[in-house]
Structures are given as structure tokens and as C-alpha cells.
Short mmCIF file of N, CA, C and O in Angstrom, two decimals:
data_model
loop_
_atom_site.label_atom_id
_atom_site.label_comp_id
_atom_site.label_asym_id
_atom_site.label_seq_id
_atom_site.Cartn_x
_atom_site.Cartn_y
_atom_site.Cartn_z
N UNK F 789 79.71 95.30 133.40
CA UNK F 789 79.34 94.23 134.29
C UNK F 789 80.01 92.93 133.83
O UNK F 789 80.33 92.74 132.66
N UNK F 790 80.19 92.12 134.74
CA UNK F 790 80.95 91.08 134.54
C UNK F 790 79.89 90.14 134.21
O UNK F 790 78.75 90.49 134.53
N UNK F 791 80.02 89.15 133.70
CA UNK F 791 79.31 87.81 133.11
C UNK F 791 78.70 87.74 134.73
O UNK F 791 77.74 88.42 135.11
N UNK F 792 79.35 86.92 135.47
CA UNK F 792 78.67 86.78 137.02
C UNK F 792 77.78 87.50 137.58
O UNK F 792 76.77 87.00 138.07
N UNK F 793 78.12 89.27 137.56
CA UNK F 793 77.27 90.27 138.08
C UNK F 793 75.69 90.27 136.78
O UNK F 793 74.54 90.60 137.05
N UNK F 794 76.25 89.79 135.47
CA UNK F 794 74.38 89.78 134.50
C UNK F 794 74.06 88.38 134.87
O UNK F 794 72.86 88.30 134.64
N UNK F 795 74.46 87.28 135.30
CA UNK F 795 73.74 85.95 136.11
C UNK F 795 72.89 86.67 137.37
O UNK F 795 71.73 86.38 137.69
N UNK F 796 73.86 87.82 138.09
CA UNK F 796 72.76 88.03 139.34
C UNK F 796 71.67 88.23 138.93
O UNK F 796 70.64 87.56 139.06
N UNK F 797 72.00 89.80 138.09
CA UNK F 797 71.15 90.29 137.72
C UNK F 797 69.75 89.90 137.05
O UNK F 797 68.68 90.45 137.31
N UNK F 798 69.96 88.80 136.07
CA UNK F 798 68.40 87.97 135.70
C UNK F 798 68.51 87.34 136.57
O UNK F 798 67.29 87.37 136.75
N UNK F 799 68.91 86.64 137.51
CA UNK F 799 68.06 86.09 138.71
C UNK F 799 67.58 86.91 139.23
O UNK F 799 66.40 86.54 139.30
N UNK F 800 67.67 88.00 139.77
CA UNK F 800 66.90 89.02 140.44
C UNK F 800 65.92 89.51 139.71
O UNK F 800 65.07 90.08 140.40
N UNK F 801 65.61 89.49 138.12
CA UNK F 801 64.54 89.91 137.56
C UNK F 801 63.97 88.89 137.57
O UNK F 801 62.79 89.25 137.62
N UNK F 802 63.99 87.79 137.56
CA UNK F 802 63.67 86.63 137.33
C UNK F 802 62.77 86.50 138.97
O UNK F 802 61.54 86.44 139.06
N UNK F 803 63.37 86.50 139.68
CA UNK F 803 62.44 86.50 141.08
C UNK F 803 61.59 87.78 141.47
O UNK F 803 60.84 87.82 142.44
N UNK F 804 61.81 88.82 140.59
CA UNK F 804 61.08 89.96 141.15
C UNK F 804 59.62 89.43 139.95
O UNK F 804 58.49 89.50 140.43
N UNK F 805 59.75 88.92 138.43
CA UNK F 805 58.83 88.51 137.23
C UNK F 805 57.70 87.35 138.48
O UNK F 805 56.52 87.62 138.69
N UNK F 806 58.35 86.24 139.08
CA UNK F 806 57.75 85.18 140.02
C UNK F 806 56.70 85.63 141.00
O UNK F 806 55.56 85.26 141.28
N UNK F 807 57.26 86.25 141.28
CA UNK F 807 56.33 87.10 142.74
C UNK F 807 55.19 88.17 142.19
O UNK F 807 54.08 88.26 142.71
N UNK F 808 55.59 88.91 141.13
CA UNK F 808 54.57 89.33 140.77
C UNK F 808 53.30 88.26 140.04
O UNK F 808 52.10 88.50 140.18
N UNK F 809 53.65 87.47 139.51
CA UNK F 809 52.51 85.78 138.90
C UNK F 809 52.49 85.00 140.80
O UNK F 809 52.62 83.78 140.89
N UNK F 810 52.32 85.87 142.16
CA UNK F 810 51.72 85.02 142.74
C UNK F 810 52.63 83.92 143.63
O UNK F 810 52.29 83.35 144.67
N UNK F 811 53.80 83.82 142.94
CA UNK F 811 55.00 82.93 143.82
C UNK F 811 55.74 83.79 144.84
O UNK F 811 55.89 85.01 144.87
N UNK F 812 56.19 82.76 145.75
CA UNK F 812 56.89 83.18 147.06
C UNK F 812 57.86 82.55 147.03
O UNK F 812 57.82 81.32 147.07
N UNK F 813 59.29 83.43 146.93
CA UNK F 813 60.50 82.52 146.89
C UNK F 813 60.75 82.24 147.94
O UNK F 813 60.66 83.02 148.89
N UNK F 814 61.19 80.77 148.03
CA UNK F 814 61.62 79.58 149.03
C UNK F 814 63.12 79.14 149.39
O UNK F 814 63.46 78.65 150.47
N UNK F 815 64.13 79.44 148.07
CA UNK F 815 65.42 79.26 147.93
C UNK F 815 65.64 79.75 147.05
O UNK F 815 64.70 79.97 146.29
N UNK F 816 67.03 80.19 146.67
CA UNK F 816 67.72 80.91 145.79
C UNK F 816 69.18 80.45 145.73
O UNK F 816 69.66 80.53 146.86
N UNK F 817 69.91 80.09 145.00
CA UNK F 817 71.29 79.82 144.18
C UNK F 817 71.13 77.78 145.20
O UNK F 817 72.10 77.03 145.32
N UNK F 818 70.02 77.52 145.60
CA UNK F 818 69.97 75.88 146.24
C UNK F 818 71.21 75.19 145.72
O UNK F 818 71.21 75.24 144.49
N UNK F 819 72.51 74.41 146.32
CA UNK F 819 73.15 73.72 146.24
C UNK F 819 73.18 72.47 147.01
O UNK F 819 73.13 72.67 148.22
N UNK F 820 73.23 71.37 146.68
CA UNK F 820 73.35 70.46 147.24
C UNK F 820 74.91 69.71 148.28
O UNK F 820 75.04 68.86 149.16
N UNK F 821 75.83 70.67 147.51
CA UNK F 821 77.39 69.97 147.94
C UNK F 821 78.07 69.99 146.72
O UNK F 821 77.51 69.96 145.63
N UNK F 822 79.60 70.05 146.96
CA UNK F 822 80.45 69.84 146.45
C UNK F 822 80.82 68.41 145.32
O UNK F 822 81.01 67.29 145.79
N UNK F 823 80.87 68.60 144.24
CA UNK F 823 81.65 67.08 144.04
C UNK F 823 80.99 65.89 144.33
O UNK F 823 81.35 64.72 144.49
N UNK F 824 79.49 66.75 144.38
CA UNK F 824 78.43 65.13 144.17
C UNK F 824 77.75 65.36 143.14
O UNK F 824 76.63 64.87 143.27
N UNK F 825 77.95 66.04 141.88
CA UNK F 825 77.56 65.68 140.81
C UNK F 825 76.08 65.77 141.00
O UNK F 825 75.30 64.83 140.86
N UNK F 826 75.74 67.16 141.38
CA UNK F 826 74.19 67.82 141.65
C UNK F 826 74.66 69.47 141.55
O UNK F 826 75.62 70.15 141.94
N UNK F 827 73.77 69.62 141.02
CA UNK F 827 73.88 71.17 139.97
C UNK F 827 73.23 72.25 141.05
O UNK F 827 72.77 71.74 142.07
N UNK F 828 73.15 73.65 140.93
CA UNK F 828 72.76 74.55 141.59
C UNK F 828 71.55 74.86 141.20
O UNK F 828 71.56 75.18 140.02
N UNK F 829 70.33 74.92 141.76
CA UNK F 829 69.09 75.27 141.17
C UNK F 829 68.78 76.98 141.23
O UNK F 829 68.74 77.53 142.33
N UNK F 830 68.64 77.48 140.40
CA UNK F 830 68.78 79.67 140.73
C UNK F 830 67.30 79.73 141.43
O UNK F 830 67.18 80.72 142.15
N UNK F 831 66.58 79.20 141.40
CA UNK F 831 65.22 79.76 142.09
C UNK F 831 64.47 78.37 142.10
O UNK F 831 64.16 77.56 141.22
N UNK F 832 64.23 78.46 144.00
CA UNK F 832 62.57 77.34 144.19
C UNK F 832 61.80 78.37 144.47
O UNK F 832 62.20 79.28 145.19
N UNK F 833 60.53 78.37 143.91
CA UNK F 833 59.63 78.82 144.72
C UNK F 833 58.24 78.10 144.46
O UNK F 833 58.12 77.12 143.73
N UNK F 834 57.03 78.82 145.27
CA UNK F 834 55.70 78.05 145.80
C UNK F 834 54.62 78.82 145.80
O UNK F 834 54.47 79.79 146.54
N UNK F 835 53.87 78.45 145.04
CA UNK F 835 52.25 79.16 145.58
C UNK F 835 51.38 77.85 145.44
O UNK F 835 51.17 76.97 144.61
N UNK F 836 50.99 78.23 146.76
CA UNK F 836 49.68 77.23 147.09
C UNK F 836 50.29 75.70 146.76
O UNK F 836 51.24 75.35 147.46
N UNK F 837 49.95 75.05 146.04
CA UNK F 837 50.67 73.71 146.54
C UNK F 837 51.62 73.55 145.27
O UNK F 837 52.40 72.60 145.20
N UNK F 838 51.59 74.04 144.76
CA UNK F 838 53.02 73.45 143.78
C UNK F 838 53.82 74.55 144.16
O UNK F 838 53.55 75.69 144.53
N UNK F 839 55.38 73.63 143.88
CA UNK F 839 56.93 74.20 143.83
C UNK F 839 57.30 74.13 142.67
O UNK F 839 57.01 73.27 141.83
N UNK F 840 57.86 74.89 142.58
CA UNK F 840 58.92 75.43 141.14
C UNK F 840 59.94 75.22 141.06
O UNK F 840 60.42 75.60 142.13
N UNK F 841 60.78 74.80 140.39
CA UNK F 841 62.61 74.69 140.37
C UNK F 841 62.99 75.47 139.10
O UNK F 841 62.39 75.07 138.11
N UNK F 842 63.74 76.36 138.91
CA UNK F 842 63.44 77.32 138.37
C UNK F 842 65.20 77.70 137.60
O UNK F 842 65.95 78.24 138.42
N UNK F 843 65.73 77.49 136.37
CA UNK F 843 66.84 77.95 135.55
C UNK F 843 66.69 78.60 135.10
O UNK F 843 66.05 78.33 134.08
N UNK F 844 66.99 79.89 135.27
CA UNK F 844 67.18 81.19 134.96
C UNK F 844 68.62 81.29 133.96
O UNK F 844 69.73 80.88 134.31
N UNK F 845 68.33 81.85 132.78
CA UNK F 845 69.37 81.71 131.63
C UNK F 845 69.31 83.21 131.10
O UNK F 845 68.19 83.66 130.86
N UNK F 846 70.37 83.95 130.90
CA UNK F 846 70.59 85.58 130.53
C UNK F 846 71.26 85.26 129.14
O UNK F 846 72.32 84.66 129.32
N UNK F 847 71.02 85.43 128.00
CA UNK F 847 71.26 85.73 126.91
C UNK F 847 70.67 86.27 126.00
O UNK F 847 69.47 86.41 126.25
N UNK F 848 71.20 86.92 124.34
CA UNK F 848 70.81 88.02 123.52
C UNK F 848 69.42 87.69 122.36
O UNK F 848 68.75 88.35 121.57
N UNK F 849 69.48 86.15 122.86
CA UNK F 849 67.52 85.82 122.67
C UNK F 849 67.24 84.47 123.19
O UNK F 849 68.03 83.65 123.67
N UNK F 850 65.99 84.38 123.01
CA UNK F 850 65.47 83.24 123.67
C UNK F 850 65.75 81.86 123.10
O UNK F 850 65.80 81.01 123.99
N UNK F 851 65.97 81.32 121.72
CA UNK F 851 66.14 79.83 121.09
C UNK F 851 67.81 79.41 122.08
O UNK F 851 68.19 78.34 122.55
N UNK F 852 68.55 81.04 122.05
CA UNK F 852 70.26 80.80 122.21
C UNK F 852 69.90 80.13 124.21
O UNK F 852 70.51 79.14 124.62
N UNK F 853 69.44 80.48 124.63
CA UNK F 853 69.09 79.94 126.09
C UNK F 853 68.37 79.33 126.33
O UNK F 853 68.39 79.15 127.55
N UNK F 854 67.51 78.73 125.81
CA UNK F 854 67.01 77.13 125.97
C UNK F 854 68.12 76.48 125.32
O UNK F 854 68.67 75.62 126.00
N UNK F 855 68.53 76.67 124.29
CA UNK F 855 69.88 75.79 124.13
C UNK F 855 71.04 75.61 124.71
O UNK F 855 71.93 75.11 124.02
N UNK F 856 71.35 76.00 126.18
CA UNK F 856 72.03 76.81 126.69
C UNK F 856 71.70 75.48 128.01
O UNK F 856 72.68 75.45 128.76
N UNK F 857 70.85 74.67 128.35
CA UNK F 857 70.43 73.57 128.98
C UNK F 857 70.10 72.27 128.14
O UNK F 857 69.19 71.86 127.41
N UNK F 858 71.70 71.73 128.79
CA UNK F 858 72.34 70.06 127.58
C UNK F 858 71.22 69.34 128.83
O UNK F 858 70.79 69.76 129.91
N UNK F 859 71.04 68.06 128.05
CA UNK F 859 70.70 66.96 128.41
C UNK F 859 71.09 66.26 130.16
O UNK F 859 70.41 65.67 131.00
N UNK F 860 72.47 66.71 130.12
CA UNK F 860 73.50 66.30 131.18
C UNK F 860 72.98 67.61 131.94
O UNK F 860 72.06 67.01 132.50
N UNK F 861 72.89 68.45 132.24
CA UNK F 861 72.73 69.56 132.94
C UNK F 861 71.31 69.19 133.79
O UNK F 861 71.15 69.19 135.01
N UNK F 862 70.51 68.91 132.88
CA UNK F 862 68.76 69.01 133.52
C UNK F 862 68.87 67.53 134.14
O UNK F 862 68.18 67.26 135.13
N UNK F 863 69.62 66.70 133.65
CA UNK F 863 69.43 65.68 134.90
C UNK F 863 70.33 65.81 136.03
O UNK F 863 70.16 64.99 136.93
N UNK F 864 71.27 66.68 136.19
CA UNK F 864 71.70 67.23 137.89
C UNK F 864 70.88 68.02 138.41
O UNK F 864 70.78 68.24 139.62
N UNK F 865 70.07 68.63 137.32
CA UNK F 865 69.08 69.70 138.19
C UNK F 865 67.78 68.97 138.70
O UNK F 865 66.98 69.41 139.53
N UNK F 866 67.73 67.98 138.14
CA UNK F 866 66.62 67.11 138.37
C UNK F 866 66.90 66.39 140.01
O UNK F 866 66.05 66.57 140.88
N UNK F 867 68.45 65.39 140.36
CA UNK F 867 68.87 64.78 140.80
C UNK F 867 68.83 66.30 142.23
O UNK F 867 68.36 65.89 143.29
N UNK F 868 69.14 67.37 142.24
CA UNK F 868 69.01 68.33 143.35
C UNK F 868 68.07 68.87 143.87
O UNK F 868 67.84 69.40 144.96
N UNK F 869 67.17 68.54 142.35
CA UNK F 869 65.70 69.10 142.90
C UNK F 869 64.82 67.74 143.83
O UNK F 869 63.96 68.11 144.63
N UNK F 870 65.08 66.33 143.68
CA UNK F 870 65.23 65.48 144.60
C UNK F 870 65.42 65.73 146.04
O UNK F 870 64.58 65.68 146.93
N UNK F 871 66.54 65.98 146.09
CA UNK F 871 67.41 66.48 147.15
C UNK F 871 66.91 66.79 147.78
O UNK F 871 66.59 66.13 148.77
N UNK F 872 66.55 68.03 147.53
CA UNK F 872 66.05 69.40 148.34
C UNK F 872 64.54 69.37 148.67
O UNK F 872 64.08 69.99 149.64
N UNK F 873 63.50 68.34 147.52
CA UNK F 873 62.03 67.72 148.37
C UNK F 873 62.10 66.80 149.13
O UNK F 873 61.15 66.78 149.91
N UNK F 874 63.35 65.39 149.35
CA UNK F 874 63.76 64.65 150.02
C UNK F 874 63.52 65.14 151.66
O UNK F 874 62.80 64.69 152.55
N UNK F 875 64.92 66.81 151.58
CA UNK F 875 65.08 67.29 152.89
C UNK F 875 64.37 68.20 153.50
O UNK F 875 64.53 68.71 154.61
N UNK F 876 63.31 68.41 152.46
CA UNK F 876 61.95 69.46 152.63
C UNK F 876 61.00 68.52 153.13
O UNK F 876 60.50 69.04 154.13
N UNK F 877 60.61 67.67 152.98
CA UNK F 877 59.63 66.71 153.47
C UNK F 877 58.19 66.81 152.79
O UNK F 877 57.13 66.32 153.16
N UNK F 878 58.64 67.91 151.21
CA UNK F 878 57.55 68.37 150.58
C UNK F 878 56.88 67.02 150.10
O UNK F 878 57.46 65.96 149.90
N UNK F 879 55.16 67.36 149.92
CA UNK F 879 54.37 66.36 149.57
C UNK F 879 53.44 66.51 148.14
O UNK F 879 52.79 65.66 147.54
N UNK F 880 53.71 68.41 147.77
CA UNK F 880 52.64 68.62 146.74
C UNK F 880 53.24 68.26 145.46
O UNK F 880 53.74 67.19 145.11
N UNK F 881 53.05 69.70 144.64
CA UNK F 881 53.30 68.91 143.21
C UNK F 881 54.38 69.72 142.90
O UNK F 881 54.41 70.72 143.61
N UNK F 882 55.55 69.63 141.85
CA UNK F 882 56.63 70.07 141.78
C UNK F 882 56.75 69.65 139.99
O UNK F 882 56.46 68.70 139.27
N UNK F 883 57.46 71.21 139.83
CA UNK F 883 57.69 71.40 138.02
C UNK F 883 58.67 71.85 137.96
O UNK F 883 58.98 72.40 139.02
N UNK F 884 59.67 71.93 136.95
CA UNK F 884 60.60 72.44 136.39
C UNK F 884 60.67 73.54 135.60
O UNK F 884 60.34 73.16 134.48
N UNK F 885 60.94 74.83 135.58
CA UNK F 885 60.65 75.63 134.57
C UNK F 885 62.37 76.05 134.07
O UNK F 885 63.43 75.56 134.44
N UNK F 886 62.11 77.11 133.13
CA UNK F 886 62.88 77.46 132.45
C UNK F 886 62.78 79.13 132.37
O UNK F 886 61.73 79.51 131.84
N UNK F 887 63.86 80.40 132.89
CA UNK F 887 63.33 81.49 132.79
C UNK F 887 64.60 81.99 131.39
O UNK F 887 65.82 81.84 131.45
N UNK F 888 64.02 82.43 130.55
CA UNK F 888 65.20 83.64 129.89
C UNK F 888 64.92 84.85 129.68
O UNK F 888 63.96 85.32 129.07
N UNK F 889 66.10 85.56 130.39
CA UNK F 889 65.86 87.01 130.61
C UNK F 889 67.03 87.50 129.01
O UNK F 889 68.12 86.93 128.86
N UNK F 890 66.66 88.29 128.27
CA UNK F 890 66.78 88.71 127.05
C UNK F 890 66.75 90.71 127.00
O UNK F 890 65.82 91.48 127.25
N UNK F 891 68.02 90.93 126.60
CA UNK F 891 67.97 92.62 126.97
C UNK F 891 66.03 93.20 126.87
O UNK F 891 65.64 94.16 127.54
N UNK F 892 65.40 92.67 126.25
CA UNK F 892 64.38 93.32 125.66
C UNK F 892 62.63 92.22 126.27
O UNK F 892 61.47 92.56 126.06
N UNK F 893 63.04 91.18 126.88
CA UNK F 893 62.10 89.87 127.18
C UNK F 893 62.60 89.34 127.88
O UNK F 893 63.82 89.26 128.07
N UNK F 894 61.27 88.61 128.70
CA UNK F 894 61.55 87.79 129.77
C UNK F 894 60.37 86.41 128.90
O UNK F 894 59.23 86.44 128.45
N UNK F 895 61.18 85.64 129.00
CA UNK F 895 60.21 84.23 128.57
C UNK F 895 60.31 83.16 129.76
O UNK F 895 61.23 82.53 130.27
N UNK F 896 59.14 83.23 129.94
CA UNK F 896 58.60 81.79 131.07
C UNK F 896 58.63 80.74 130.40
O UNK F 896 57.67 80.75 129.62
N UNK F 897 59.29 79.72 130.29
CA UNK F 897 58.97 78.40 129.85
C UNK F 897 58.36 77.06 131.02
O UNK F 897 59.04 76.30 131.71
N UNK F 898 57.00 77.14 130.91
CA UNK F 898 56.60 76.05 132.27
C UNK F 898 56.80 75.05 131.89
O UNK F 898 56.38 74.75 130.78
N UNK F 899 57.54 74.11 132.66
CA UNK F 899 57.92 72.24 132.43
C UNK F 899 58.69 72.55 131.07
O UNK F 899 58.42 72.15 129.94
N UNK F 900 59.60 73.30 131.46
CA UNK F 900 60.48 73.20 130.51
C UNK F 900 61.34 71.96 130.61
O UNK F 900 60.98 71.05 129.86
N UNK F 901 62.01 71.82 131.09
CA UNK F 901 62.94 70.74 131.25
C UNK F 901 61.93 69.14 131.87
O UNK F 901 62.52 68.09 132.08
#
């Protein structure tokens, strides 16, 4: 598998882990545009009134993929996750998480970022 095809792949475990804790995915690979310096979010999703914005990170353990989200990164993901409640017209409550999928673990990090 190519690097790209194991990104699908923990996103897809990553949204199948969500739904089973109760969430309903809302968006998936969310982009804002080209060349405006706003990052791709891998998973929104929602139960009951909070939304999720959701970085999904595939590596061979968990410290190596939280490190794996610089400083500069989480504030484009921040600046899209804007965006996208801006053009949602959402009103509830909204968190940031962090998923790493690990050959052997899946770690939820809530308000990670």
C-alpha cells in the first residue's frame, strides 16, 4: 500500500471507531480552497449538539503522531474549522480532536489540539 492508500485507510477506521461512540459523520477530507492557507480537516462529525473536527494521523505509535501536528498546522485547521461553522450556520459547541490509528491501537485524543 502506498503512504496515500494507509491515510485512507485510518480515516476509514477512524470513522467506522466515531460512529460506533455515537457520532454521525457530517464531512470527510473538508477543504476550504486552494492557496488560502486553510488545511484539510479528515473528519467533522456530530452527536447531539457538539461537532468534532477531527485529525486522523497513521503511524507505528502514538507519542510519533501527536508529534506529527506542528503548531503551524493546527492553526490552519483551526482557521477551516471556522470556515466550515461560518458556512454551516452551526450554533452548538465545537472541539478539536486528535485520532491515531497505530498497527495495534486506536487513540482518541479529545481537545487535542
Amino acid at each position: 500500500m502506498t503512504t496515500y492508500q494507509t491515510g485512507l485507510f485510518a480515516e476509514f477506521v477512524a470513522r467506522m471507531y466515531l460512529r460506533l461512540h455515537g457520532f454521525r459523520i457530517v464531512r470527510r477530507r473538508y477543504t476550504t480552497g486552494r492557496n488560502t492557507g486553510r488545511a484539510e480537516i479528515d473528519i467533522i462529525a456530530r452527536r447531539g449538539n457538539l461537532m468534532i473536527f477531527v485529525e486522523v494521523k497513521k503511524r507505528c505509535d502514538i507519542p510519533t503522531g501527536l508529534d506529527a501536528i506542528t503548531y503551524r498546522q493546527s492553526g490552519r485547521l483551526r482557521r477551516a474549522a471556522e470556515t466550515f461553522i461560518a458556512c454551516s450556520g452551526w450554533t452548538g459547541d465545537a472541539r478539536f480532536d486528535i485520532i491515531v490509528v497505530t498497527p495495534h491501537n486506536i487513540k482518541w485524543i479529545r481537545a487535542g489540539i
